[in-house]
Amino acid sequence: MFANGLSYLAIPGPSVMPERVLRAMHRAAPNIYTGELHDVTRSLIPDLKSVAGTAHNVAIYIANGHGVWEAALSNVIGAGDTVLVLATGRFCVGWGEMAEGLGATVETLDFGDSDAVDLAQVEAALRADTEGRIKAVLTVLVDTSTGVLNDIKGVRAAMDAAGHDALLMCDCIASLGCDEYRMDDWGVDITVAASQKGLMTPPGIGFVWFNDKADAVRGTISQVSRYWDWRPRVNADEYWKFFDGTAPTHHIYGLREALDMIAEEGLEAIWARHAGLARAIWAAIDVWSSDGPMEINVADEAARSRAVTSLKLDEGQGDALRAWCEDKMGVTLGIGLGRTPASAYFRLGHMGHVNGHMVLGFLGTIDTGLKALDIPHGRGAMEAASNVLADLSRG
Ligand SMILES: *Cc1c(COP(=O)(O)O)cnc(C)c1O
């Protein structure tokens, strides 16, 4: 009824694509053999490193997040190796399954679906590994299924306290360029991310950042699948080695524009924007949840992502609300992922190209949908959200 007009995608990836990125991609196919495309590709490298907070290496792959999960593992994990998965939702478990597919043994510390990694348990598990079997610790900055944000710097501190020298591998696919992340400062050895979330570019290219310690481990692996091998990609004296074939031409132009936008705003300002918008979202949710079935998945604010939020209603109501918002108002909310009953859950993506009026728009849509569907909820959520943004905007 009210859906015609600009539609809005509030799912946790792919995220909203800026007009600037779309326009940068709207062009004829470029020459891939020589010229501008090569220069633009090379220009991405320093900017990608700075987004991840590393001075080390980055390899670009034509792949989504699942692809770079496997790319990263393939360089350091072989059959018979053991990895420790720090599970705070579906996604780190999925990364572990990828390791299993490569013949690794997976040990899992499961922290449930609403809590961050418990650092004391990580330290204890590593201390107990007196034979040094655990070769890598797999963790996520943000688990997109639960909205849990993990303390990655703390994970490294726990590893150090246990005196364990496993590699620390971190999945930042959900939240690079949204939630604060500092690969080198926090002691992460390998980071993975993909183009379609905080990096505001269509799905299809992914990245693996790795330091010299990780590359030394790469040197001990006898067989690395040719396509995933990161070495030829980072020392690419021939352009082809970046991609092992045809370059992802339009993604390169799109990403160039997105990285320019990130540089113009500045990473710290971007983190602050996401944090402020998340506070407005949480304020609205506090009011809705004060009466009726709504619950935010992560109670502890310190363990909440600023890029994605997972919410629960009663069975069937999550699906009904999503359908209402899309059909009646042109706003698409994210499905509940990996939770039961799935029809109770929904998620909000607020990552990348998102500002105050976009957030107020989807919050207002949800507020209206709760009313229209007669789902009991506390009244005044929009007032609470606008108060937060008004206060923060005063600086
Ligand atoms: C989206 C996401 C993935 C999977 O990425 P795809 O591009 O869908 O394969 C993995 N991990 C996290 C944390 C994600 O948010």
PDB file of C-alpha atoms in Angstrom, residues 84-89 93 108-123 125 138-139 148 150 155:
ATOM      1  CA  LEU A  84      39.838 -24.286  17.932  1.00  0.00           C
ATOM      2  CA  VAL A  85      36.522 -22.619  17.036  1.00  0.00           C
ATOM      3  CA  LEU A  86      35.165 -19.918  19.362  1.00  0.00           C
ATOM      4  CA  ALA A  87      31.468 -20.207  18.568  1.00  0.00           C
ATOM      5  CA  THR A  88      29.121 -17.304  19.276  1.00  0.00           C
ATOM      6  CA  GLY A  89      26.575 -18.158  16.595  1.00  0.00           C
ATOM      7  CA  VAL A  93      30.713 -22.794  13.352  1.00  0.00           C
ATOM      8  CA  THR A 108      34.732 -26.035  19.622  1.00  0.00           C
ATOM      9  CA  LEU A 109      34.165 -23.811  22.615  1.00  0.00           C
ATOM     10  CA  ASP A 110      30.478 -22.944  22.365  1.00  0.00           C
ATOM     11  CA  PHE A 111      29.414 -19.753  24.111  1.00  0.00           C
ATOM     12  CA  GLY A 112      25.793 -20.041  23.026  1.00  0.00           C
ATOM     13  CA  ASP A 113      23.779 -17.637  20.917  1.00  0.00           C
ATOM     14  CA  SER A 114      23.650 -14.524  23.077  1.00  0.00           C
ATOM     15  CA  ASP A 115      27.035 -14.139  24.729  1.00  0.00           C
ATOM     16  CA  ALA A 116      30.505 -13.109  23.654  1.00  0.00           C
ATOM     17  CA  VAL A 117      33.551 -15.362  23.904  1.00  0.00           C
ATOM     18  CA  ASP A 118      34.496 -16.019  27.544  1.00  0.00           C
ATOM     19  CA  LEU A 119      38.206 -15.240  27.629  1.00  0.00           C
ATOM     20  CA  ALA A 120      38.894 -17.332  30.732  1.00  0.00           C
ATOM     21  CA  GLN A 121      37.602 -20.440  28.959  1.00  0.00           C
ATOM     22  CA  VAL A 122      39.807 -19.694  25.948  1.00  0.00           C
ATOM     23  CA  GLU A 123      42.850 -19.376  28.168  1.00  0.00           C
ATOM     24  CA  ALA A 125      41.504 -24.550  26.747  1.00  0.00           C
ATOM     25  CA  LEU A 138      39.101 -19.296  14.647  1.00  0.00           C
ATOM     26  CA  THR A 139      36.988 -16.391  15.790  1.00  0.00           C
ATOM     27  CA  VAL A 148      27.376 -10.821  19.095  1.00  0.00           C
ATOM     28  CA  ASN A 150      33.689 -10.358  20.381  1.00  0.00           C
ATOM     29  CA  VAL A 155      41.331 -13.312  22.786  1.00  0.00           C
TER      30      VAL A 155
END
